Amino acid sequence: MRKNKLVAMMVVFNEGNRFLTRVLNHLSLWVDEIVILDDGSTDHTRKICNQYPKVFFVENDAHTFIQHEARLREKLWNITISRNPDWILAIDADEIFTDRILDAIDSYLEQKTYDAFAFRLFDFWKSENYYRVDGAWNPWIKFSAFLVRYHPEWKATWPDYVIHSGRWPLEYRFVKNTFQSDIRVKHFGWARPEDHYRKYIFYCQKDLEQYGKIQPHTKSIMASNDSIILEKWFERKWMVGF
Amino acid sequence: MVSKIKEVIKIKKKIGILTSNFFDPAGQRLIYGGAERYGIELTKLLLDLGYEVEWWQVGSGWIRDLMNNVKIKSIPVTESPYETMPTLNQAFLERAVDIDYAIYFVTFLAYPQVKEKSISISHGIYWDYPSFDNLIDGDNGRQEWLRRLKIALSGPDRVISVDTSTIEWVRATWPGLSHKFEYIPNFVDLAKFNPEGRKPILEQKPIRVIFPRRITTVRGINEVVRTAEIMTKEVKNLEFHIVGRGHHDQVEKELMKWASEHERIYYYWQPPEMMPEIYREMDIALIPTKAAEGTSLSCLEAMASGCVVISSYVGGLSDLVFNDYNGLLIKPTTQNLVQAIYSLLEDTDRAKRLSKNGVEVARAFSLDCWRESWKTVLQEVFN
C-alpha cells in the first residue's frame, strides 16, 4: 500500500467516440484520482467521465483550447494541486501507458532519489499496430516527463503560448533528477487517418499565430508515404511482481 | 590574531571536486552510474565531516544544485587530448580560487597541475580494451599518454584506488609512484543490500539469472545475450533478467525487441532504490566484465544480497570474488558462462555455499568501512 497520492490531470474535448474509455479504464487501475477539465465538449464525454469513481470532473463553459492553450493548462494545474497530490501525472485523453506501469508505479512514487519520471512516447500512425519513427517522430531518441513530484514550495508559471504551451509549469520542466523509464506510452492521436487533415490545418493555424510560420514537424504530418517510416509495435513480457 | 578569529568563527574548509560529467554537458540529466553513486556518498561523508563541498565539471557555464547546500558548476571545455583534459584542469584551478582542498574525481583530471593538498581517485584500469589505442593514436600517442598519466598520478598527495590491480600496474610501471596509492575498495550499503527475505537459492522455480550492468560490450553483454539464448532453450524454468541502461538509444531498442522475441528473457531497468528487491528475487548474478572495471558496485550488491556471482578475473573483480569460495571466476566467454551456470544448477549445495560466503565477504566492503577508510585519508592529507 503506497503512501503517496498520485493525481492524473487531463484536458478533454469531445472525446466520446475516441479513446477516453480505454484511457480511463487503464488509469483507474493505477492512479488515485483523475482530474478532468472538460473544455466545452458537446458530445457524451461528461457521461463517460461520470462513470469513473476516481474522476474529479470540472467543466468549462466554452472551448478555450483553440484560443489559448497555456491558460487552459494553468487552470487544470490549479484544480489538480487543490486535490493535494504528492505526484502529478500529466496525460492526454489519447495516451495509454503499457501495463508494466501497474507493476512499477508504487516503487516510482515511494522512492526518494528522483523528482520526475520521463517515458518514451510512441505515436501510432494510421493504425494501432505501427508507430512513426522518422525525424522528430522517433520515440527512441527522446523521453517526455509525464510524472512529476509536486513541490508546494515551487512557483508555477506558464508561458504565454497559444499552442504547444507544454504540460507543465516552467519550474517543473527539466527537473534535474529525472528518471528515464523503460516503460512505453502509446499515443493514439494519429492512429485514425481521418483525423490527420483536420489536425494538420489546426496546427498550421496555431503555428502561424505562435511562430509566424508553419513548423517543420507540422509539415511532416502530411508528408508523403515514401518519407514516412513506420515500425511495428511489439509487446514486451510483463512480470506481475516477482 | 587571524587564526584566533578563524577559531571563533569556525570557518568551514571548502573542498572542490573536479569531475568530467556528473550531469550531461547540457546540465539537464543527472548521470547515475556507479561512479556517480560513489560521488554522492563521498559528498555525504565530506558534509558529515564538516566540509563545504563544491563540484566542477564540463558544461556550458551553468550552475546547478547537486544536493542540499552543494552546487555543481560547469566549465566550457570539450577537447580531451591523449585522454586528459588539461584545459578543464587549468580552468578549475583558476576559477575555484576559494577552495582549500581539491579532489580529482578521475585520475587523468589531475594533469597537468594540481592544487596543493589534493587527492585523486582511480576507479580502475580503463585502458585495457582494444579500441583504447584509437583514442591515443596508437603507438604514436602512447608515450605522450603515459607521460601525462604519470604527471597526473604524481601531483596529488594521495591517489585512492578502488582496486589492487591498478596499484600493481603502477608499481610495475613506475615503482617510485606506488607509495602515493591507498587501496579503498568500493562499498555496499548492507542496510539496503542483504539476504533478508530473499528467494532461497536455486530452490524455487523459476531460477533467475541477472545481468545488472550498463549495456556495453566491455561489460560482456554480447556473451550474456548468447548465453541467455542458449540456456533458456535448454533449461526449462530458467529466466534471464538484463537490468540496466544502454549507452545508446538504439541499443536499448534492439535489446527490448530481442527480449520480447525470446521466452523467459527480460530487459528493463529500475531506479536504484528498487535494486535490493530485485536482487532478492534472483539466484545467479553475471558480472562477466571484459575490460575497464574496478571493484564493481553491482558485483558487491549482488553478492551482499545472496546471489551467486559468476565473475571474471578482470580489473578489481578478483579483489571481490575468490573462485569457488564466494562465487566463480571465469574467462568471460559464452561457453564458460554456460558451463558455470550449469555447474551451479547441477550442484545446489555448492551454489548455496557460494551464496552464503558471498554475503559474508560482502561485509568486508560495507559502506561504514569505506567511510572510515576515507576519513583516515582525509585527516592525513587535509589536516
XYZ file of C-alpha atoms in Angstrom:
625
model
C 0.000 0.000 0.000
C 1.610 3.238 -1.099
C 1.589 6.380 0.971
C 1.927 8.992 -1.735
C -1.105 10.214 -3.639
C -0.966 10.250 -7.440
C -3.341 12.601 -9.240
C -3.656 12.437 -13.012
C -4.672 15.607 -14.856
C -6.230 15.725 -18.287
C -7.958 18.155 -20.627
C -10.741 16.642 -22.705
C -12.861 17.890 -25.590
C -15.395 15.772 -27.453
C -13.638 12.517 -26.643
C -16.819 10.421 -26.584
C -16.063 8.448 -29.717
C -12.305 8.394 -29.339
C -10.064 6.729 -26.735
C -11.329 8.152 -23.455
C -12.986 4.959 -22.176
C -9.830 2.936 -22.718
C -7.680 5.643 -21.151
C -9.873 5.932 -18.045
C -10.199 2.153 -17.694
C -6.432 1.869 -17.583
C -5.738 4.937 -15.448
C -8.267 3.775 -12.880
C -6.041 0.765 -12.241
C -3.044 2.739 -11.024
C -3.748 6.394 -10.164
C -5.581 7.659 -7.076
C -7.565 10.447 -8.684
C -8.151 11.755 -12.195
C -8.763 15.478 -12.568
C -10.545 16.097 -15.859
C -11.109 19.575 -17.225
C -13.712 19.348 -19.970
C -13.064 22.170 -22.396
C -16.645 22.634 -23.548
C -17.482 19.224 -25.023
C -20.751 18.928 -26.887
C -20.888 15.123 -27.026
C -21.239 12.462 -24.295
C -17.731 12.995 -22.826
C -19.175 14.075 -19.486
C -21.328 10.948 -19.280
C -18.283 8.731 -19.783
C -16.235 10.591 -17.169
C -19.002 10.348 -14.599
C -18.874 6.544 -14.761
C -15.443 6.506 -13.107
C -15.359 6.912 -9.320
C -11.811 8.291 -9.371
C -12.670 11.143 -11.731
C -12.907 14.697 -10.398
C -14.753 16.469 -13.194
C -14.697 20.195 -13.946
C -16.337 21.773 -16.967
C -15.534 24.877 -18.996
C -18.492 26.733 -20.466
C -16.794 27.194 -23.808
C -13.985 25.635 -25.850
C -10.892 27.633 -24.859
C -8.040 25.409 -26.108
C -8.260 26.930 -29.570
C -7.859 30.421 -28.082
C -5.010 29.979 -25.631
C -3.690 26.581 -24.576
C -1.478 27.837 -21.744
C -4.385 29.392 -19.851
C -6.315 26.149 -20.101
C -3.313 24.164 -18.825
C -2.872 26.616 -15.974
C -6.473 26.189 -14.924
C -6.086 22.410 -14.987
C -2.905 22.686 -12.912
C -4.609 24.824 -10.276
C -7.512 22.402 -9.931
C -5.078 19.482 -9.703
C -2.937 20.933 -6.943
C -6.094 21.708 -4.978
C -6.567 17.925 -4.738
C -3.448 17.588 -2.540
C -1.300 15.434 -4.774
C 2.140 14.098 -3.863
C 2.742 13.267 -7.506
C 1.054 14.558 -10.658
C 0.613 12.677 -13.916
C 0.046 14.877 -16.986
C -1.680 12.802 -19.602
C -3.871 13.324 -22.655
C -7.120 11.558 -23.455
C -5.447 9.524 -26.203
C -2.395 8.244 -24.294
C -2.147 4.872 -22.577
C 0.774 3.507 -20.591
C 1.839 -0.058 -21.204
C 0.943 -2.494 -18.459
C 4.379 -2.586 -16.808
C 3.395 0.692 -15.139
C 0.991 -1.299 -12.931
C 3.961 -3.163 -11.528
C 6.322 -0.211 -11.231
C 4.188 2.711 -10.130
C 4.277 2.100 -6.370
C 8.065 1.968 -6.336
C 8.264 5.092 -8.505
C 6.071 7.055 -6.117
C 7.744 5.870 -2.928
C 11.404 6.266 -3.953
C 13.288 9.354 -2.830
C 16.030 9.788 -5.436
C 14.011 11.152 -8.348
C 11.542 14.037 -8.637
C 10.292 13.230 -12.118
C 9.803 10.263 -14.434
C 10.088 10.513 -18.195
C 8.865 7.994 -20.738
C 9.192 7.239 -24.418
C 6.015 8.196 -26.295
C 5.058 6.201 -29.383
C 2.904 7.982 -31.993
C 0.727 5.353 -33.626
C 0.233 6.192 -37.264
C -2.967 5.431 -39.144
C -3.344 2.226 -37.125
C -2.846 0.788 -33.672
C -0.106 -1.537 -34.848
C 2.518 0.786 -36.304
C 4.207 3.867 -34.892
C 6.141 6.562 -36.668
C 9.967 6.786 -36.336
C 11.155 9.286 -38.983
C 12.636 12.625 -37.906
C 11.283 14.154 -34.728
C 8.643 11.414 -34.504
C 11.278 8.908 -33.447
C 10.206 7.737 -29.976
C 13.518 6.071 -29.182
C 15.617 9.225 -29.024
C 13.629 11.283 -26.544
C 11.867 10.988 -23.216
C 8.928 13.107 -22.094
C 8.185 13.824 -18.438
C 4.686 12.574 -17.607
C 5.071 12.086 -13.877
C 6.382 14.762 -11.516
C 6.609 15.113 -7.760
C 4.537 18.105 -6.597
C 6.501 20.734 -4.683
C 4.104 23.169 -2.961
C 7.069 25.468 -2.294
C 7.899 25.874 -6.001
C 6.441 28.621 -8.156
C 4.281 27.550 -11.097
C 4.427 29.920 -14.059
C 3.100 29.362 -17.545
C 4.421 30.719 -20.839
C 2.124 32.994 -22.809
C 1.735 30.468 -25.649
C -1.423 29.978 -27.654
C -0.268 26.485 -28.641
C 2.415 23.981 -27.641
C 2.486 25.521 -24.191
C 3.653 22.281 -22.631
C 2.007 20.196 -19.958
C 3.978 21.554 -17.025
C 4.628 24.944 -15.431
C 8.077 26.230 -16.387
C 9.577 25.329 -12.998
C 8.610 21.690 -13.451
C 10.295 21.290 -16.816
C 13.800 19.811 -16.946
C 13.709 18.628 -13.344
C 17.335 17.722 -12.753
C 16.808 14.364 -11.143
C 14.505 12.865 -13.734
C 14.425 9.095 -14.149
C 14.095 7.902 -17.715
C 11.859 4.858 -17.532
C 11.837 1.846 -19.857
C 8.034 1.823 -19.744
C 6.483 2.898 -23.025
C 3.458 5.138 -23.605
C 1.124 4.673 -26.556
C -0.247 7.807 -28.215
C -3.276 7.219 -30.412
C -3.794 10.816 -31.502
C -2.629 9.976 -35.032
C -3.979 6.438 -35.175
C -7.049 7.419 -37.205
C -6.221 8.650 -40.720
C -9.475 10.593 -40.949
C -8.201 12.950 -38.200
C -4.980 13.919 -39.928
C -6.056 16.673 -42.273
C -8.224 18.412 -39.656
C -5.429 18.348 -37.106
C -2.905 19.463 -39.713
C -4.977 22.548 -40.552
C -5.430 23.328 -36.849
C -1.690 23.129 -36.108
C -0.851 25.182 -39.216
C -3.102 27.996 -37.994
C -1.647 27.856 -34.493
C 1.921 27.763 -35.798
C 1.225 30.929 -37.790
C -0.171 32.649 -34.685
C 2.631 31.463 -32.435
C 5.710 31.431 -34.680
C 4.684 33.292 -37.821
C 5.396 30.244 -39.959
C 4.471 26.595 -40.193
C 6.858 24.410 -38.227
C 8.677 21.508 -39.906
C 7.075 18.995 -37.543
C 3.608 20.257 -38.507
C 4.503 19.959 -42.202
C 5.613 16.396 -41.637
C 2.031 15.419 -40.711
C 1.133 15.490 -44.376
C 4.427 14.001 -45.609
C 4.179 11.567 -48.477
C 4.070 7.891 -47.626
C 7.552 7.495 -49.145
C 9.122 9.662 -46.477
C 7.213 8.259 -43.520
C 8.958 5.437 -41.682
C 6.900 3.126 -39.524
C 7.832 0.373 -37.118
C 5.607 -2.416 -35.950
C 4.665 -2.299 -32.285
C 5.944 -5.209 -30.224
C 4.596 -6.250 -26.863
C 7.012 -6.833 -24.019
C 6.568 -9.561 -21.498
C 5.161 -8.146 -18.312
C 6.213 -9.530 -14.970
C 3.453 -9.402 -12.410
C 5.600 -8.662 -9.379
C 8.028 -11.486 -8.781
C 45.175 37.142 15.552
C 43.757 35.874 12.261
C 43.880 32.284 13.442
C 42.106 33.291 16.635
C 39.337 34.926 14.616
C 39.044 31.815 12.441
C 38.774 29.696 15.536
C 35.976 31.818 16.870
C 34.049 31.929 13.606
C 34.801 28.237 12.851
C 35.152 28.732 9.123
C 34.318 25.589 7.194
C 37.072 24.328 4.917
C 35.944 24.054 1.334
C 36.672 21.090 -0.940
C 36.377 21.396 -4.710
C 35.782 18.142 -6.581
C 36.603 18.085 -10.280
C 34.911 15.520 -12.496
C 34.222 15.215 -16.209
C 30.466 14.519 -16.240
C 28.150 14.269 -13.269
C 25.349 15.776 -15.289
C 25.358 15.517 -19.061
C 27.247 18.523 -20.523
C 23.937 20.350 -21.120
C 23.279 20.165 -17.370
C 19.862 18.590 -17.884
C 20.243 14.947 -16.971
C 21.859 13.533 -13.870
C 24.043 10.608 -14.857
C 23.582 7.967 -12.192
C 26.107 5.198 -12.730
C 28.424 3.580 -10.229
C 30.930 6.443 -10.267
C 28.173 8.973 -9.626
C 26.844 6.953 -6.696
C 30.406 6.992 -5.382
C 30.394 10.774 -5.782
C 27.152 11.146 -3.838
C 28.420 9.005 -0.953
C 31.717 10.883 -0.889
C 29.877 14.197 -0.779
C 27.686 12.979 2.095
C 30.806 11.925 4.018
C 32.541 15.266 3.436
C 29.445 17.158 4.578
C 29.204 14.938 7.660
C 32.828 15.760 8.437
C 32.017 19.456 8.346
C 33.488 20.403 4.986
C 31.824 22.624 2.444
C 31.687 20.898 -0.944
C 31.534 22.213 -4.496
C 31.669 20.149 -7.695
C 33.007 21.230 -11.054
C 32.526 19.538 -14.409
C 32.336 20.021 -18.182
C 29.418 22.202 -19.339
C 28.412 25.473 -20.914
C 28.863 27.500 -17.736
C 25.639 26.526 -15.975
C 25.448 26.136 -12.198
C 23.075 23.681 -10.560
C 22.221 22.222 -7.181
C 23.611 18.739 -6.805
C 22.352 18.180 -3.273
C 21.254 20.426 -0.442
C 23.977 23.067 0.020
C 26.125 21.537 -2.723
C 26.492 23.278 -6.082
C 27.904 21.872 -9.265
C 29.481 24.390 -11.613
C 30.467 23.837 -15.202
C 33.351 24.886 -17.399
C 33.031 25.039 -21.206
C 35.680 22.598 -22.355
C 35.343 19.904 -24.969
C 38.781 18.686 -26.018
C 40.476 15.743 -24.328
C 43.898 15.214 -25.945
C 45.611 11.962 -25.050
C 42.749 11.098 -22.720
C 43.442 14.047 -20.443
C 41.646 17.371 -20.003
C 44.340 19.989 -19.369
C 42.075 22.950 -20.203
C 39.468 21.789 -17.690
C 42.222 21.179 -15.150
C 43.597 24.691 -15.559
C 40.207 26.389 -15.605
C 39.298 24.594 -12.379
C 42.492 25.836 -10.706
C 41.862 29.397 -11.848
C 38.152 29.585 -11.101
C 37.843 27.576 -7.918
C 40.123 30.010 -6.119
C 38.191 29.881 -2.887
C 38.621 26.170 -2.250
C 41.018 24.929 0.406
C 41.485 21.400 -0.921
C 40.827 19.545 -4.158
C 39.675 16.069 -5.042
C 40.234 14.965 -8.632
C 37.404 12.511 -9.114
C 39.143 10.807 -12.044
C 42.913 10.369 -12.116
C 43.549 11.943 -15.516
C 41.878 15.201 -14.440
C 44.901 15.845 -12.208
C 47.027 16.558 -15.316
C 48.986 18.788 -15.622
C 48.747 20.642 -12.323
C 47.038 20.078 -9.000
C 46.068 22.222 -6.096
C 48.329 21.891 -3.116
C 46.686 19.415 -0.758
C 44.778 17.254 -3.145
C 43.592 13.687 -3.593
C 42.688 11.866 -6.784
C 40.590 8.761 -7.286
C 41.314 5.820 -9.585
C 38.148 3.891 -10.401
C 40.111 1.110 -12.068
C 42.169 0.474 -15.179
C 40.353 1.980 -18.159
C 43.000 1.467 -20.828
C 42.681 -2.320 -21.205
C 40.193 -2.523 -24.068
C 41.354 -2.846 -27.693
C 39.892 0.397 -29.048
C 41.597 2.495 -26.370
C 44.527 2.578 -28.795
C 42.396 4.619 -31.201
C 41.856 7.303 -28.572
C 45.570 7.930 -28.183
C 46.542 7.389 -31.836
C 48.116 4.011 -31.158
C 51.870 3.804 -30.674
C 52.266 7.398 -31.907
C 50.495 8.747 -28.884
C 51.239 6.081 -26.301
C 54.352 7.718 -24.898
C 52.645 11.089 -24.576
C 49.602 9.498 -22.910
C 51.866 7.682 -20.443
C 53.827 10.860 -19.748
C 50.616 12.686 -18.914
C 49.247 9.832 -16.824
C 52.459 9.760 -14.805
C 52.230 13.502 -14.152
C 48.570 13.128 -13.180
C 49.448 10.388 -10.677
C 52.456 12.303 -9.326
C 50.685 15.532 -8.448
C 48.140 14.692 -5.768
C 49.245 13.919 -2.218
C 47.358 10.653 -2.357
C 45.673 8.523 -5.028
C 42.761 6.445 -3.798
C 42.461 3.267 -5.840
C 39.276 1.228 -5.750
C 41.200 -1.931 -6.644
C 44.602 -3.530 -6.245
C 45.178 -4.263 -9.937
C 45.665 -0.551 -10.701
C 48.158 -0.279 -7.847
C 50.015 -3.356 -9.137
C 50.136 -1.874 -12.643
C 51.589 1.374 -11.327
C 54.045 -0.465 -9.079
C 55.296 -2.451 -12.095
C 55.367 0.573 -14.397
C 56.612 3.374 -12.129
C 57.753 1.818 -8.817
C 58.509 5.252 -7.415
C 54.857 6.245 -7.531
C 53.341 3.321 -5.689
C 53.648 4.988 -2.269
C 51.075 7.531 -3.373
C 48.384 4.889 -3.533
C 45.851 3.936 -0.932
C 43.559 0.977 -1.540
C 39.969 1.758 -0.574
C 37.714 -0.712 -2.376
C 34.181 0.221 -3.362
C 31.337 -0.246 -0.944
C 27.950 -1.790 -0.486
C 25.220 -0.420 1.750
C 24.418 -3.521 3.805
C 21.333 -1.913 5.303
C 19.803 -1.990 1.816
C 21.533 -4.927 0.161
C 21.230 -8.044 2.315
C 19.739 -11.532 2.002
C 16.864 -10.875 4.384
C 13.650 -12.301 2.906
C 15.378 -13.440 -0.235
C 14.314 -16.274 -2.511
C 16.105 -19.491 -1.406
C 18.970 -20.122 -3.821
C 18.012 -22.429 -6.717
C 15.067 -23.905 -4.811
C 12.096 -22.030 -6.205
C 11.197 -22.090 -9.876
C 11.809 -20.144 -11.987
C 15.538 -19.936 -11.435
C 16.553 -16.376 -12.218
C 19.832 -15.111 -13.641
C 20.509 -11.379 -13.606
C 22.962 -9.236 -15.577
C 22.823 -5.982 -13.565
C 25.123 -3.793 -15.622
C 25.291 -0.992 -18.149
C 24.679 -2.449 -21.598
C 28.148 -2.173 -23.116
C 30.467 -4.606 -24.799
C 33.159 -4.235 -22.111
C 30.677 -5.453 -19.508
C 30.144 -8.637 -21.552
C 26.613 -8.004 -22.847
C 27.161 -9.901 -26.100
C 28.310 -13.017 -24.260
C 25.341 -12.734 -21.899
C 22.863 -12.353 -24.763
C 24.159 -15.528 -26.400
C 24.233 -17.358 -23.075
C 20.615 -16.380 -22.418
C 19.543 -17.621 -25.851
C 21.260 -20.961 -25.390
C 20.211 -21.619 -21.835
C 16.568 -20.583 -21.984
C 16.181 -23.064 -24.838
C 17.896 -25.858 -22.974
C 16.673 -25.337 -19.416
C 13.007 -25.013 -18.548
C 12.101 -22.583 -15.779
C 15.274 -20.570 -16.226
C 14.828 -16.812 -16.640
C 17.347 -14.179 -17.665
C 16.924 -10.595 -16.479
C 19.073 -7.994 -18.180
C 18.757 -4.911 -15.998
C 20.495 -1.692 -16.994
C 20.578 1.246 -19.383
C 22.304 1.160 -22.724
C 24.761 3.843 -23.735
C 22.735 4.430 -26.896
C 19.007 4.565 -27.591
C 19.445 2.118 -30.461
C 20.961 -0.480 -28.141
C 18.011 -0.220 -25.763
C 15.571 -0.526 -28.644
C 17.274 -3.600 -30.078
C 17.614 -5.293 -26.717
C 13.972 -4.583 -25.840
C 12.828 -6.050 -29.132
C 15.167 -9.035 -28.803
C 13.932 -9.797 -25.292
C 10.325 -9.576 -26.441
C 11.038 -12.284 -29.013
C 12.509 -14.730 -26.514
C 10.679 -16.623 -23.850
C 11.873 -16.066 -20.319
C 14.274 -13.260 -21.250
C 13.516 -9.821 -19.820
C 15.133 -6.474 -20.397
C 14.348 -3.454 -18.217
C 15.850 -1.020 -15.770
C 14.723 0.396 -12.449
C 15.552 3.247 -10.090
C 18.493 2.241 -7.846
C 16.215 2.042 -4.809
C 14.425 -0.915 -6.427
C 17.578 -2.966 -6.933
C 17.699 -4.572 -3.445
C 14.246 -6.040 -4.038
C 15.233 -7.281 -7.475
C 18.403 -8.997 -6.229
C 16.411 -10.847 -3.573
C 14.388 -12.469 -6.347
C 17.459 -13.562 -8.305
C 19.577 -16.696 -7.888
C 22.649 -16.024 -10.004
C 24.312 -12.721 -10.988
C 26.553 -12.441 -14.043
C 29.413 -9.917 -13.917
C 31.440 -11.132 -16.934
C 33.404 -7.928 -17.487
C 35.937 -7.909 -20.311
C 37.677 -4.590 -19.570
C 37.652 -1.252 -17.732
C 36.499 -2.495 -14.350
C 37.213 -1.511 -10.761
C 35.525 -3.106 -7.778
C 32.055 -3.187 -9.271
C 29.235 -1.864 -7.090
C 26.861 -4.247 -8.873
C 29.067 -7.214 -8.026
C 29.163 -6.218 -4.363
C 25.431 -5.542 -4.214
C 24.548 -8.849 -5.868
C 26.894 -10.701 -3.516
C 25.596 -8.921 -0.411
C 22.054 -9.824 -1.487
C 22.954 -13.508 -1.611
C 23.107 -14.021 -5.381
C 25.755 -16.463 -6.549
C 28.150 -14.315 -8.559
C 29.786 -15.525 -11.749
C 32.503 -13.009 -12.471
C 35.680 -12.602 -14.478
C 39.258 -12.038 -13.369
C 39.376 -8.569 -14.892
C 40.238 -5.296 -13.148
C 39.296 -5.288 -9.489
C 36.797 -8.168 -9.637
C 39.369 -10.617 -8.299
C 39.605 -8.399 -5.202
C 35.955 -9.278 -4.555
C 35.496 -12.846 -5.739
C 37.634 -15.859 -4.787
C 36.982 -18.699 -7.156
C 34.772 -21.412 -5.708
C 34.669 -19.724 -2.316
C 32.234 -16.826 -2.707
C 31.498 -17.092 -6.431
C 33.009 -18.287 -9.669
C 35.782 -16.515 -11.570
C 35.930 -17.295 -15.264
C 37.337 -16.033 -18.522
C 34.273 -14.177 -19.870
C 33.239 -16.250 -22.872
C 29.797 -17.576 -23.727
C 30.954 -21.174 -23.352
C 32.411 -20.513 -19.913
C 29.284 -18.683 -18.775
C 27.061 -21.547 -19.898
C 29.296 -24.101 -18.183
C 29.475 -22.067 -14.984
C 25.680 -21.699 -14.795
C 25.200 -25.427 -15.459
C 27.724 -26.262 -12.748
C 25.616 -24.313 -10.242
C 22.320 -25.773 -11.399
C 23.745 -29.269 -11.015
C 25.107 -28.721 -7.513
C 22.689 -26.735 -5.415
C 24.641 -27.282 -2.204
C 27.707 -25.717 -3.763
C 25.642 -22.789 -5.018
C 24.224 -22.245 -1.547
C 27.719 -22.315 -0.037
C 28.940 -19.720 -2.565
C 25.925 -17.544 -1.825
C 26.463 -17.756 1.929
C 30.169 -16.969 1.648
C 29.374 -14.114 -0.734
C 27.166 -12.494 1.883
C 29.963 -12.920 4.418
C 32.675 -11.483 2.163
C 30.499 -8.516 1.223
C 30.553 -7.454 4.868
C 34.212 -6.544 4.463
C 33.124 -3.979 1.875
C 30.495 -2.239 3.934
C 29.722 1.424 3.412
C 30.758 2.007 7.035
C 34.240 0.521 6.403
C 34.584 2.648 3.281
C 33.668 5.828 5.159
C 36.169 5.043 7.914
C 38.980 4.444 5.401
C 38.235 7.689 3.583
C 38.026 9.569 6.861
C 41.543 8.450 7.765
C 42.974 9.616 4.425
C 41.153 12.942 4.597
C 42.520 13.605 8.057
C 46.055 12.755 6.926
C 46.019 14.856 3.780
C 43.776 17.807 4.564
C 44.517 18.368 8.233
